[in-house]
Amino acid sequence: MKKAATTMKRKSGAKEEHGDSPSQLIDARIAALGDWRGETLARVRTLIREADPEMVEEVKWRKPSNAMLGVPVWELAGIICTGETYKAVVKLTFAKGASLKDPSGLFNASLEGNARRAIDFHEGDKIDAKALQALIRAAVALNISKQAAARPTRSQKKPKRARGA
């Protein structure tokens, strides 16, 4: 089932307009933070990549008004989650979080929407690696199942019956 995702174009090695790959831009962002937020974003990133090694890193929504020049995004058969850093929180937002089961209760932000759910990590928070990776894997499975369901299926033509038979 995962095979469909492996045929996706890999973007993590592609050069951006500033000469840096998305992974290099995320590395630079982590280094520039230089505090608990950078450490948290780096830890979350590692857990995401370990949860599914086929995960593709991107940097999206780049604009001059965004100090980071974009938002880290992890994709596999569509967006899995984004990682944003604010003054008091590192926010991991799942694009289809409302459709995911969260038995460990990790989602603690953006709970009112019909699509997204988020996890806000504050300074000193312990990350439940096992639960986070289970959530990542569930999001990947959801994306892959939606991608497979969206593919048109070939109609199976039935042989015509002979008249009078």
CSV table of C-alpha atoms in Angstrom, one decimal, residues 5 10 16 20 22 30-31 33-35 38 47 70 91 110 125 132 150 154 156:
chain,number,residue,atom,x,y,z
A,5,ALA,CA,3.8,7.0,-1.9
A,10,ARG,CA,11.2,13.6,-3.8
A,16,GLU,CA,15.4,26.3,-3.7
A,20,ASP,CA,19.3,25.8,-0.2
A,22,PRO,CA,14.2,22.5,2.2
A,30,ILE,CA,16.7,25.3,14.0
A,31,ALA,CA,20.2,26.7,14.4
A,33,LEU,CA,16.5,29.7,17.1
A,34,GLY,CA,19.3,28.6,19.4
A,35,ASP,CA,17.1,27.9,22.4
A,38,GLY,CA,15.1,24.9,18.2
A,47,LEU,CA,10.7,11.6,15.4
A,70,GLY,CA,8.5,29.7,5.1
A,91,LYS,CA,3.3,24.1,17.2
A,110,SER,CA,-6.8,23.9,17.2
A,125,ASP,CA,7.4,19.7,28.0
A,132,LEU,CA,3.8,11.1,18.4
A,150,ALA,CA,-9.2,9.2,-5.2
A,154,ARG,CA,-11.0,1.1,-14.5
A,156,GLN,CA,-14.5,-3.8,-16.0
